[in-house]
Tab-separated table of C-alpha atoms in Angstrom:
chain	number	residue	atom	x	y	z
A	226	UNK	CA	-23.638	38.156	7.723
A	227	UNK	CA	-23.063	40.875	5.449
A	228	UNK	CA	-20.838	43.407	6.700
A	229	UNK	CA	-17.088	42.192	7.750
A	230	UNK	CA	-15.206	45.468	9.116
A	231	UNK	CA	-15.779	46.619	12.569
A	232	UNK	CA	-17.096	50.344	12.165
A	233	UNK	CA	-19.618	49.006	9.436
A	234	UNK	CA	-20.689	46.825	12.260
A	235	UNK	CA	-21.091	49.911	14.325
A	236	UNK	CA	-23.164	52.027	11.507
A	237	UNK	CA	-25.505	48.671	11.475
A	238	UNK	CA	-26.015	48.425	14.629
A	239	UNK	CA	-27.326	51.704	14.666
A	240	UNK	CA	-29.159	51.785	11.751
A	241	UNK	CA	-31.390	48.590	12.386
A	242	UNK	CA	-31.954	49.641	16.116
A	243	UNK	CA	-33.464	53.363	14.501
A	244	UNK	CA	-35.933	51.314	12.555
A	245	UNK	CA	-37.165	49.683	15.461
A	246	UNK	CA	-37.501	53.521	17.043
A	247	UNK	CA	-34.705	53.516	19.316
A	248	UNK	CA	-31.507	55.930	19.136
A	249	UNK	CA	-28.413	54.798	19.991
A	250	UNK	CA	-24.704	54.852	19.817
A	251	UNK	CA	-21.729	52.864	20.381
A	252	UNK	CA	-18.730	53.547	22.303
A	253	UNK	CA	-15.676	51.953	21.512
A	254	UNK	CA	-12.805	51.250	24.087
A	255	UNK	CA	-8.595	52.112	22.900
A	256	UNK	CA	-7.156	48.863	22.159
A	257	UNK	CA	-4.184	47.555	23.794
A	258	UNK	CA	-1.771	44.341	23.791
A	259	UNK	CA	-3.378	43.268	26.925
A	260	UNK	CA	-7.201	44.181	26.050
A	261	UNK	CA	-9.080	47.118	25.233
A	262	UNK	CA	-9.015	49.832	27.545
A	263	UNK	CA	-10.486	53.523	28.691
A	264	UNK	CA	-10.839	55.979	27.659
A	265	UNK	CA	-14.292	55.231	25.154
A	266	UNK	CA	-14.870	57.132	21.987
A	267	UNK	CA	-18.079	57.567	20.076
A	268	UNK	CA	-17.441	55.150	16.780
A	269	UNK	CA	-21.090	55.467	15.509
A	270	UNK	CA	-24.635	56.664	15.965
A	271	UNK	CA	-27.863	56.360	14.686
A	272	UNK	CA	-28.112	60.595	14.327
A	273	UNK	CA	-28.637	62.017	10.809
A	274	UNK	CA	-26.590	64.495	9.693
A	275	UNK	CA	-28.997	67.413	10.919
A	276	UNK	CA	-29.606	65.498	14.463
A	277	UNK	CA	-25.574	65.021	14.642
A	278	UNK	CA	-25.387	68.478	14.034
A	279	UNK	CA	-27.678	69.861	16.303
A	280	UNK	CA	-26.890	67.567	19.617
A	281	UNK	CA	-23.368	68.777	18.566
A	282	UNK	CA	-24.218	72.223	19.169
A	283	UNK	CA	-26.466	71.725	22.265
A	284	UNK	CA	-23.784	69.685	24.223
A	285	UNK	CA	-21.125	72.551	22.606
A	286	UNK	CA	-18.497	70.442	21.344
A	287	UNK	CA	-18.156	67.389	18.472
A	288	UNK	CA	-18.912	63.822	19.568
A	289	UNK	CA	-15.977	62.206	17.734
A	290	UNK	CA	-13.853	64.402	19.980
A	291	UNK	CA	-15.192	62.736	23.752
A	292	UNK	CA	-13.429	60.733	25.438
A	293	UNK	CA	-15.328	58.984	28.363
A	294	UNK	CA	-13.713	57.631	31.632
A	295	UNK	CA	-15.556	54.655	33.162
A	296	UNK	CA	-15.176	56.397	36.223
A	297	UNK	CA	-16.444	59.396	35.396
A	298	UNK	CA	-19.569	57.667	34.279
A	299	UNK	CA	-21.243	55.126	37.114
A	300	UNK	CA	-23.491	53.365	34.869
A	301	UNK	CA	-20.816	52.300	32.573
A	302	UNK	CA	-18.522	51.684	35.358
A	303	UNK	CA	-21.246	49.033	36.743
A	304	UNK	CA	-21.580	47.602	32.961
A	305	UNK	CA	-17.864	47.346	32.501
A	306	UNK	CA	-17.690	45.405	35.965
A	307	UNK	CA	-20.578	43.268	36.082
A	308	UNK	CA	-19.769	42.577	32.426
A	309	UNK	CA	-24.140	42.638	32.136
A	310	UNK	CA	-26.979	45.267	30.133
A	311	UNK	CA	-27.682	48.208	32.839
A	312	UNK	CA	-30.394	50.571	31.893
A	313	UNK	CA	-31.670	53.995	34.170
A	314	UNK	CA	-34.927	56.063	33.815
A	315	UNK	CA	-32.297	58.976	35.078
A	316	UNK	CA	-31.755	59.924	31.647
A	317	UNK	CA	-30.833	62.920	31.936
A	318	UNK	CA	-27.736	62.488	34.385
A	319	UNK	CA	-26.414	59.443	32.171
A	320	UNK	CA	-27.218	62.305	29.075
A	321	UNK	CA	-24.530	64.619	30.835
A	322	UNK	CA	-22.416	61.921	31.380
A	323	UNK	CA	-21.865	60.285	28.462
A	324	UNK	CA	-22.289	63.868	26.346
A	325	UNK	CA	-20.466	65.914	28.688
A	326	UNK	CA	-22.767	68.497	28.752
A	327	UNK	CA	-24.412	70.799	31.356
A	328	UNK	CA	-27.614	70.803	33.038
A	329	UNK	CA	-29.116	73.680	31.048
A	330	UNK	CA	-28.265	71.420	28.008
A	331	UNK	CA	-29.850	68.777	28.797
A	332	UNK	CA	-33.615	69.634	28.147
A	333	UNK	CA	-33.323	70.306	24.792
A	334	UNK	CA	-31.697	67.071	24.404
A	335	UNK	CA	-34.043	65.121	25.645
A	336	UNK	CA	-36.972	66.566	23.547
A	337	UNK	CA	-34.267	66.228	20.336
A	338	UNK	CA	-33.492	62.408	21.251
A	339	UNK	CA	-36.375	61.215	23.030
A	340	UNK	CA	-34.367	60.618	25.951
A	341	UNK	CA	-36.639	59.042	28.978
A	342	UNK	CA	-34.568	55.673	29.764
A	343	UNK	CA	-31.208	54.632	28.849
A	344	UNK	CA	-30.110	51.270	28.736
A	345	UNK	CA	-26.088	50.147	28.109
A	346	UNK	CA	-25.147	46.825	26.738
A	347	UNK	CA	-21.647	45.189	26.190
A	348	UNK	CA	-20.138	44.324	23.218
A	349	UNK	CA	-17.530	41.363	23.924
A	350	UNK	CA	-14.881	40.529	20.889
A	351	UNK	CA	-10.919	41.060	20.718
A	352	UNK	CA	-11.015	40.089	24.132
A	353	UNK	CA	-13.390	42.217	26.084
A	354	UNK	CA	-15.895	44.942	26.247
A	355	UNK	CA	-14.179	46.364	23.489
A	356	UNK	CA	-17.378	48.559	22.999
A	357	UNK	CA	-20.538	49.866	24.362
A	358	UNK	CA	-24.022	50.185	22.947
A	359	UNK	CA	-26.008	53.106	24.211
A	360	UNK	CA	-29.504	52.614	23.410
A	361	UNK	CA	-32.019	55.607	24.355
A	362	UNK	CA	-35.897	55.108	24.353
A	363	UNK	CA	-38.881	57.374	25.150
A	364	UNK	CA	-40.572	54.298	26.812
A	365	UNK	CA	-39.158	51.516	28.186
A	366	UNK	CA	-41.049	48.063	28.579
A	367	UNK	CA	-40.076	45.415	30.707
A	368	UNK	CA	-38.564	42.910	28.222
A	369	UNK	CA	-36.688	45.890	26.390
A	370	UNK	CA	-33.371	45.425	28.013
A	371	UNK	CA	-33.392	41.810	27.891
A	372	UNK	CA	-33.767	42.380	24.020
A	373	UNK	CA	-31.232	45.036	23.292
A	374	UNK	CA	-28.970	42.565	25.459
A	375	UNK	CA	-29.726	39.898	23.149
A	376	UNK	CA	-29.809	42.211	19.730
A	377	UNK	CA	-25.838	43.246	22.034
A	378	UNK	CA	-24.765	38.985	22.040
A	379	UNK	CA	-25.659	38.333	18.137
A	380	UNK	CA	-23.387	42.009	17.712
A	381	UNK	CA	-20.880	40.849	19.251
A	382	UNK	CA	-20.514	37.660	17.746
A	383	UNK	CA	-20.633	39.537	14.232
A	384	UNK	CA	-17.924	41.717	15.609
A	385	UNK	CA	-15.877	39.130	16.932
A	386	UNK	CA	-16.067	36.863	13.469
A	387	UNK	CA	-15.177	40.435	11.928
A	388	UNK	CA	-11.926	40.833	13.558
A	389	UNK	CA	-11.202	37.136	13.195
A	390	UNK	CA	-11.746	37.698	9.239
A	391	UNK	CA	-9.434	40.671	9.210
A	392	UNK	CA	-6.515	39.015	11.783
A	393	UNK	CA	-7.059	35.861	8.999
A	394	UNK	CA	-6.670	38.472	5.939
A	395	UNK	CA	-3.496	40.153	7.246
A	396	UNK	CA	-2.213	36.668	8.221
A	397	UNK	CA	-2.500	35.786	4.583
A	398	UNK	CA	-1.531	39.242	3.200
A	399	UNK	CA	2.037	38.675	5.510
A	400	UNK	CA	2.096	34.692	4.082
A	401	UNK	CA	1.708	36.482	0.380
A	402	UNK	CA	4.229	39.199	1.073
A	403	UNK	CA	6.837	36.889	2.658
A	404	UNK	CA	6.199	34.141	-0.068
A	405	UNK	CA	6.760	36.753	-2.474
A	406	UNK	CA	10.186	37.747	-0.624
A	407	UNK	CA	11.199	34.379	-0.283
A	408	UNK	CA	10.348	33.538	-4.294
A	409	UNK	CA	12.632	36.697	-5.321
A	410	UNK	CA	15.124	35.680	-3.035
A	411	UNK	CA	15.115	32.178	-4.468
A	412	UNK	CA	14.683	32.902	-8.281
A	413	UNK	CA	18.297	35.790	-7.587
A	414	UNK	CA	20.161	32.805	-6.013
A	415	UNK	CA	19.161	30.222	-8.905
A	416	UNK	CA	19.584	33.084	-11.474
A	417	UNK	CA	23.294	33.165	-9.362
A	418	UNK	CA	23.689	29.039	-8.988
A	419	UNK	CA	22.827	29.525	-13.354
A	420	UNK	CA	25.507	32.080	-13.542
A	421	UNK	CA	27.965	29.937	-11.622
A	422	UNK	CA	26.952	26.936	-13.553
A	423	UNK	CA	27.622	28.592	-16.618
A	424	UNK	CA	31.059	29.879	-15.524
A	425	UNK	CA	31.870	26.129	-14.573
A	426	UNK	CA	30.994	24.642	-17.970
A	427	UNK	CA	32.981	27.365	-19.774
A	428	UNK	CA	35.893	27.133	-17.834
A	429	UNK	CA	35.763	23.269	-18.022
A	430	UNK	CA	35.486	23.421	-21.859
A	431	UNK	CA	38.617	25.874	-21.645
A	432	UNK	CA	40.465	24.015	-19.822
A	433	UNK	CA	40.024	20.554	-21.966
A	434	UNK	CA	40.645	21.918	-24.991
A	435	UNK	CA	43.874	23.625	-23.750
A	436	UNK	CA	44.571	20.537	-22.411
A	437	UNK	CA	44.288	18.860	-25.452
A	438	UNK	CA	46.795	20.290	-27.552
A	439	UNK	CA	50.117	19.637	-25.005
A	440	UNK	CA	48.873	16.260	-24.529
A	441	UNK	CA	48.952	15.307	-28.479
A	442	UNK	CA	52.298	16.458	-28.503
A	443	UNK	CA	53.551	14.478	-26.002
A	444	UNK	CA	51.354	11.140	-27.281
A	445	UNK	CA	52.681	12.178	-31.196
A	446	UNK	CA	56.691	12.532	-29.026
A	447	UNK	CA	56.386	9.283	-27.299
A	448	UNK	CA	54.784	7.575	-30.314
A	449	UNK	CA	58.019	9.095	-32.540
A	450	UNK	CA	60.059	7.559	-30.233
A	451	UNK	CA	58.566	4.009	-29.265
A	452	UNK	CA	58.747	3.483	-33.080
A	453	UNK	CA	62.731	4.336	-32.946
A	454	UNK	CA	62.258	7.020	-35.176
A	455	UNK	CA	65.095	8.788	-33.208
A	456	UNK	CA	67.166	5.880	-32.458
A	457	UNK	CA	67.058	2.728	-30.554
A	458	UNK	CA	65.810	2.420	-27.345
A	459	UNK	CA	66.687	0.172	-24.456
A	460	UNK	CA	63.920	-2.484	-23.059
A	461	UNK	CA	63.725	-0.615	-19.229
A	462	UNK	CA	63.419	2.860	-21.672
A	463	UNK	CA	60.756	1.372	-24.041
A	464	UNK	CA	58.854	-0.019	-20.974
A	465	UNK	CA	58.604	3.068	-19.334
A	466	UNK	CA	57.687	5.232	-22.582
A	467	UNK	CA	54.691	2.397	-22.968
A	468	UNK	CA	53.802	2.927	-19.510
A	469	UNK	CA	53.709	7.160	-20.308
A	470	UNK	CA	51.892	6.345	-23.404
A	471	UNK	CA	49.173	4.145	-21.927
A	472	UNK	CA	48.711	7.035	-19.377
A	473	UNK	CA	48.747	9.406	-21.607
A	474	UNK	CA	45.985	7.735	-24.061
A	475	UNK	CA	44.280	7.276	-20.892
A	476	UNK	CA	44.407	10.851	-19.617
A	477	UNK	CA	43.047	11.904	-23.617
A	478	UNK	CA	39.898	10.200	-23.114
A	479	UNK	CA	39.542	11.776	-19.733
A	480	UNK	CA	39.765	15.099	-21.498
A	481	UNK	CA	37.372	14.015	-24.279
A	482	UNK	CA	35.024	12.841	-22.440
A	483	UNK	CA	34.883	16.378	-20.345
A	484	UNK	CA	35.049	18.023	-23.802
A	485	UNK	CA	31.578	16.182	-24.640
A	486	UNK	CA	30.093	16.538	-21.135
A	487	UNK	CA	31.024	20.659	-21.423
A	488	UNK	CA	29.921	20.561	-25.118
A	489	UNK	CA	26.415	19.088	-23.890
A	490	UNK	CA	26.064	21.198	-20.843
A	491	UNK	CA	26.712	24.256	-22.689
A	492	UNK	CA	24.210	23.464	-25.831
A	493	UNK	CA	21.534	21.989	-23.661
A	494	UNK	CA	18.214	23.295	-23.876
A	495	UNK	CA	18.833	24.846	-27.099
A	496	UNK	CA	16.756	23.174	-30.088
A	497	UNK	CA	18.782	20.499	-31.725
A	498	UNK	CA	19.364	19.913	-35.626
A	499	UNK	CA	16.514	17.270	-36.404
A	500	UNK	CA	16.462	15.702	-39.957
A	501	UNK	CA	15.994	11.951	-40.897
A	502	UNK	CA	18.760	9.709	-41.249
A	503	UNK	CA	19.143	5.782	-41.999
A	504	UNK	CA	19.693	3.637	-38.813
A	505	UNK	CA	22.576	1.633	-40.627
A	506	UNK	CA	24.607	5.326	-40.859
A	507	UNK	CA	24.998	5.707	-37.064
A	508	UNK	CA	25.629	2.127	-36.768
A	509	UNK	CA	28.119	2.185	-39.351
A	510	UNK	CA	29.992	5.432	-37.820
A	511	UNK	CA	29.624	4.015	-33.834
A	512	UNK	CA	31.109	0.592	-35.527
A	513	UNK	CA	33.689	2.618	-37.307
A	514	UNK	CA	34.871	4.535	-34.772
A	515	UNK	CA	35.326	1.545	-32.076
A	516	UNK	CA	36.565	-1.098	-34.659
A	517	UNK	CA	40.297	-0.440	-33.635
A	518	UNK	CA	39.622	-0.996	-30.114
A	519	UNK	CA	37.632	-3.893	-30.288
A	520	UNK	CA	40.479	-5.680	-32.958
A	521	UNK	CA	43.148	-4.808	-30.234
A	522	UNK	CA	41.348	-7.186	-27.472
A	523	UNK	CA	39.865	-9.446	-29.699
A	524	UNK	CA	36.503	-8.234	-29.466
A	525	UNK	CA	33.696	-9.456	-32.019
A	526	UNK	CA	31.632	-7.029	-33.042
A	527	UNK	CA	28.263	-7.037	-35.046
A	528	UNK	CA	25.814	-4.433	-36.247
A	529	UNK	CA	22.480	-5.345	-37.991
A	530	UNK	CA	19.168	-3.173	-38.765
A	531	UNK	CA	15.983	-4.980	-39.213
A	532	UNK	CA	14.546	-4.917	-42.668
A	533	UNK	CA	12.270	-1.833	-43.889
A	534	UNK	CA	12.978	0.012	-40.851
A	535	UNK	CA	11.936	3.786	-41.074
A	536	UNK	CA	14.181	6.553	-41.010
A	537	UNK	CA	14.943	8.081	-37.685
A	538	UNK	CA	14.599	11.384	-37.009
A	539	UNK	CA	16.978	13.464	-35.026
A	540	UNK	CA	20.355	15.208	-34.724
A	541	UNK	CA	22.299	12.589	-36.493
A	542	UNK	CA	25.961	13.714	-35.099
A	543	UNK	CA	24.268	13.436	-31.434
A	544	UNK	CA	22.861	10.088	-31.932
A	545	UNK	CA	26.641	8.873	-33.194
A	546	UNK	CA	27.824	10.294	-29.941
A	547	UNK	CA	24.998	8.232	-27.967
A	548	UNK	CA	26.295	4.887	-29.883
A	549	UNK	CA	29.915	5.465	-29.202
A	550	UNK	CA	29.144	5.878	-25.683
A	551	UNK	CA	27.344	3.065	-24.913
A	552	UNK	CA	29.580	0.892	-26.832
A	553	UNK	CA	32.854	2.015	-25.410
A	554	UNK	CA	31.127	1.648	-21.997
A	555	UNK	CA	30.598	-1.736	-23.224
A	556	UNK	CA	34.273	-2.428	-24.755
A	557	UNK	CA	35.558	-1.251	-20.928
A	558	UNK	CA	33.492	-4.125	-19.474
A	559	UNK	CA	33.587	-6.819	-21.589
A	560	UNK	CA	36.091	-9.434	-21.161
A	561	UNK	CA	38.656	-10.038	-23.838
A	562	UNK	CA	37.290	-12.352	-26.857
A	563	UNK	CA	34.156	-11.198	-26.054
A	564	UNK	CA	30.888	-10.403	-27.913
A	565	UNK	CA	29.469	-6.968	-28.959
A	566	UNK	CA	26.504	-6.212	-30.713
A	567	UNK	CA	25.089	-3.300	-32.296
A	568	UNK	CA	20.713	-3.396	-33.386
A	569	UNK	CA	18.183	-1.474	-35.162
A	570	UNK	CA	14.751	-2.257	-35.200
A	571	UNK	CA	10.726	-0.485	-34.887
A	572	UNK	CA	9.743	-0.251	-31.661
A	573	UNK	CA	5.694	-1.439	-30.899
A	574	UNK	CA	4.797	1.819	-30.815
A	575	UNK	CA	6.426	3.171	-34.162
A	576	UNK	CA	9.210	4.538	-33.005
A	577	UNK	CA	12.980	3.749	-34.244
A	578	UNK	CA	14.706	1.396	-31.427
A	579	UNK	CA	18.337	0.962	-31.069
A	580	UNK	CA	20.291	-1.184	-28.632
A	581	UNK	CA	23.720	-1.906	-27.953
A	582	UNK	CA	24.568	-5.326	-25.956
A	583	UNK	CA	27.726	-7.274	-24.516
A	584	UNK	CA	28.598	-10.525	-22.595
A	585	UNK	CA	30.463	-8.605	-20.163
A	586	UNK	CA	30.416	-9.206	-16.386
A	587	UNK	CA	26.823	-7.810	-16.137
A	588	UNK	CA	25.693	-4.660	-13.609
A	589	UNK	CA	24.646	-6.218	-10.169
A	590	UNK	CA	21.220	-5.466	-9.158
A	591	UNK	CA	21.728	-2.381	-6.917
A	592	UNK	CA	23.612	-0.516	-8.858
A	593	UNK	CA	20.723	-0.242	-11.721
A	594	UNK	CA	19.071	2.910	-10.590
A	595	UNK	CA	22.091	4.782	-10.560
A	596	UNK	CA	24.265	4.472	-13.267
A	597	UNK	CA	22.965	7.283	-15.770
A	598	UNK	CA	24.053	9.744	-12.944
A	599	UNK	CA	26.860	11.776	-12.784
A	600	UNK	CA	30.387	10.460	-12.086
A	601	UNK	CA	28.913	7.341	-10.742
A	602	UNK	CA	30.797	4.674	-10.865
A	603	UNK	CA	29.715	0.708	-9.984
A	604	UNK	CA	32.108	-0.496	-7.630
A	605	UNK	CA	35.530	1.486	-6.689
A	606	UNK	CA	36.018	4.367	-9.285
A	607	UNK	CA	39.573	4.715	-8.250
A	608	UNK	CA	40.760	1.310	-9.209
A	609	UNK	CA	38.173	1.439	-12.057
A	610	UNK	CA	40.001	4.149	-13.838
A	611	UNK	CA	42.868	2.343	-13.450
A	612	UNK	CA	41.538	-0.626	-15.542
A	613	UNK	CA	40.276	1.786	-18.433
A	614	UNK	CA	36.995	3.188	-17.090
A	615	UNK	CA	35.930	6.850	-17.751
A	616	UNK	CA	34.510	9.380	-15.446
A	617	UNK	CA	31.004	8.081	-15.679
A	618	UNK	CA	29.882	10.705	-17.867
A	619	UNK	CA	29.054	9.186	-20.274
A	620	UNK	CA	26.114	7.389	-19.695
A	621	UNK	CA	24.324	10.531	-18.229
A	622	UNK	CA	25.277	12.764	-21.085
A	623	UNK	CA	23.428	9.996	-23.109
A	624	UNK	CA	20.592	9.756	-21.783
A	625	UNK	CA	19.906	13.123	-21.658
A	626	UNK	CA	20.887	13.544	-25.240
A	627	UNK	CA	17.904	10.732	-25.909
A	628	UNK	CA	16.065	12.688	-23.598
A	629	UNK	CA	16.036	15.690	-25.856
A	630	UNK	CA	14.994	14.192	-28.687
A	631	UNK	CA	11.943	13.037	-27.310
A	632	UNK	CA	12.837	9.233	-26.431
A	633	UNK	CA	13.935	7.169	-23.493
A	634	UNK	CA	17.237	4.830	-22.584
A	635	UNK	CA	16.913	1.735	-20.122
A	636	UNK	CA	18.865	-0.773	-19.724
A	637	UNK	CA	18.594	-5.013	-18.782
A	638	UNK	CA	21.473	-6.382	-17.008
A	639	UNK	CA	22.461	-9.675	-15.418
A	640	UNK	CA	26.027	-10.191	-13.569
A	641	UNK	CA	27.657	-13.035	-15.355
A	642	UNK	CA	25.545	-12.637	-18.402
A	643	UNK	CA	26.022	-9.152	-19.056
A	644	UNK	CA	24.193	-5.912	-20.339
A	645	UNK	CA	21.912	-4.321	-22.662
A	646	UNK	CA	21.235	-0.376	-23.360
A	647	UNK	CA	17.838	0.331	-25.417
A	648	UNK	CA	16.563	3.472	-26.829
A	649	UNK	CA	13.674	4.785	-28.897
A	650	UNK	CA	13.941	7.820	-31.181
A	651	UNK	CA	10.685	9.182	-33.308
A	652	UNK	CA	10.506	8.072	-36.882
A	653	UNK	CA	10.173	10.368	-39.711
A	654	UNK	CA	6.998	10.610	-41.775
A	655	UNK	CA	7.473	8.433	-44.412
């Protein structure tokens, strides 16, 4: 119950059968893939130091250095193939066996030891007699080798729950060692999928903002000349310049859309500039800054901020960005002549709520669960893009941009009856 390793098995085993005045020893087998094996080595006896040292010198050699053949030795040849506790009152002849001593030796061993009767027992774990317990008593009774077979059973079972403890331990020392393998090996390739990422985003918010400088020359050229700054133009000339300009305007908000998703990418998880601001001053920059659109298709729209409403508190600049998205998501799907609307208001639970509405064609159903990831698109994105649509960043940059402040964006939609995008930002202490 006590001891868990093997060879402090042994020095039990020895020690309790002393106290009950017998000597003994145990013998343990080589062990092997295929079971333990000859030849058997002393692993422990019940000798003290001054006994060890004389039966060392009597027998002319040190225990730890036998090694005992089963054939060699009859009575453990019987033991090892009946598998059962044999015991002999020839003492002495077992004593030169399993000491490998001569016959001139043996007397004075038996008057050191006691030795009268010797009685061998099996130990059975790992998968066989895997060891032997010499027992050697001056008297012998009838029930004594029926005993030390049963004191042998309860050994073994000790010994056999020992090995099963240490097999389990390594297991889990192996499990430990290769989950610590595997966690470095996964923590180097996220620390080189970071890296990567990294390198993406700056390369992407390179290559945008190059981008962005040939393309305003080319919109400010083909605006010069649509406006006949540089002469007249013919109507199959004009046509085609509006066609280069619409792509072009297009192709712009491609590029700043990219320049906000690499912007946001780049900054994220770095603390954001939080001070209060009024509700009505990001609804009055979103409003400014999609007014022109919304007059060129005939779009009506309205902000309002409930009365008394508390200041927000965030990165104002951010929370502009949030508005504009979500309403020029909503000017790309609202029809023309349609209505927009822009709200303030306290949320239940304190907080600073701000929606942004239409009476486009509505989201259908399925799509719902999806549409703050990235590049997603509802319906085809190819013929999408050709209406107007964006890359379908900007919904997910939004979110996580409300996300960071501590709030949360949902949004209600019905096809036919259109959509709604709500979130909550903290309010500042009064």
């Amino acid at each position: 119950m006590v001891e868990n390793g093997p060879s402090a098995i042994f020095d039990l085993i020895c020690r309790e059968l002393l106290r009950l005045g017998f000597h003994s020893a145990v013998l343990a087998a080589e062990p092997g893939p295929h079971g333990p094996h000859a030849p058997y080595r002393y692993a422990a006896t019940s000798f003290t130091e001054p006994i060890q040292r004389a039966t060392e010198r009597i027998i002319g050699h040190p225990l730890g250095q036998l090694a005992i053949d089963p054939l060699a030795v009859p009575l453990l040849s019987r033991l090892l193939a009946t598998g059962r506790v044999v015991h002999t009152a020839a003492a002495r002849e077992a004593a030169r066996e399993l000491f490998g001593c001569g016959a001139s030796a043996l007397p004075r061993l038996a008057r050191l030891i006691r030795l009268r009767h010797v009685v061998l027992a099996p130990l059975e774990f790992a998968g066989g007699t895997s060891a032997v317990l010499v027992v050697a008593a001056e008297r012998l009774h009838r029930s004594d080798p029926g005993a030390i077979g049963t004191f042998a059973l309860q050994a073994s079972i000790a010994l056999e729950r020992a090995r099963l403890v240490g097999a389990l331990r390594a297991r889990e020392a192996e499990l430990e060692a290769e989950v610590e393998r595997r966690t470095a090996d996964l923590r180097q390739a996220l620390a080189a999928l970071e890296e990567a990422d990294r390198q993406k985003d700056d390369l992407l918010a390179t290559v945008s903002h190059e981008l962005r400088t040939p393309l305003a020359s080319v919109l400010g050229y083909t605006d010069l000349v649509l406006k006949e700054k540089l002469g007249p133009l013919e109507p199959k000339q004009r046509h085609c310049l509006q066609v280069a300009a619409s792509s072009g305007r297009r192709l712009k908000e491609f590029i700043d859309e990219l320049l906000d998703f690499s912007r946001h990418e780049l900054t994220r998880g770095r603390p954001h500039q939080s001070a209060p601001f009024a509700a009505t001053e990001v609804l009055r920059a979103a409003l400014v800054a999609l007014a022109p659109r919304c007059a060129e298709r005939g779009l009506s729209l309205r902000a309002r901020a409930a009365p008394g409403l508390p200041r927000a508190l965030g990165d104002r600049e951010r929370v502009v960005q949030v508005l504009t998205n979500l309403l020029g998501n909503a000017v790309r799907h609202c029809g023309d002549g349609g209505h927009l609307r822009l709200a303030a208001a306290r949320a239940p639970d304190g907080r600073v709520a701000f929606s942004v509405a239409d009476d486009g064609a509505g989201i259908p159903p399925e799509h719902l669960a999806r549409i703050f990831d990235r590049l997603y698109q509802v319906g085809d994105a190819a013929q999408a893009r050709l209406k107007g649509a964006g890359l379908g960043l900007g919904l997910a940059i939004s979110k996580a941009i409300v996300e960071d402040h501590g709030g949360s964006l949902s949004v209600r939609s019905r096809v036919g009856r259109g959509t709604r995008f709500r979130f909550t930002l903290p309010a500042a202490p009064p």
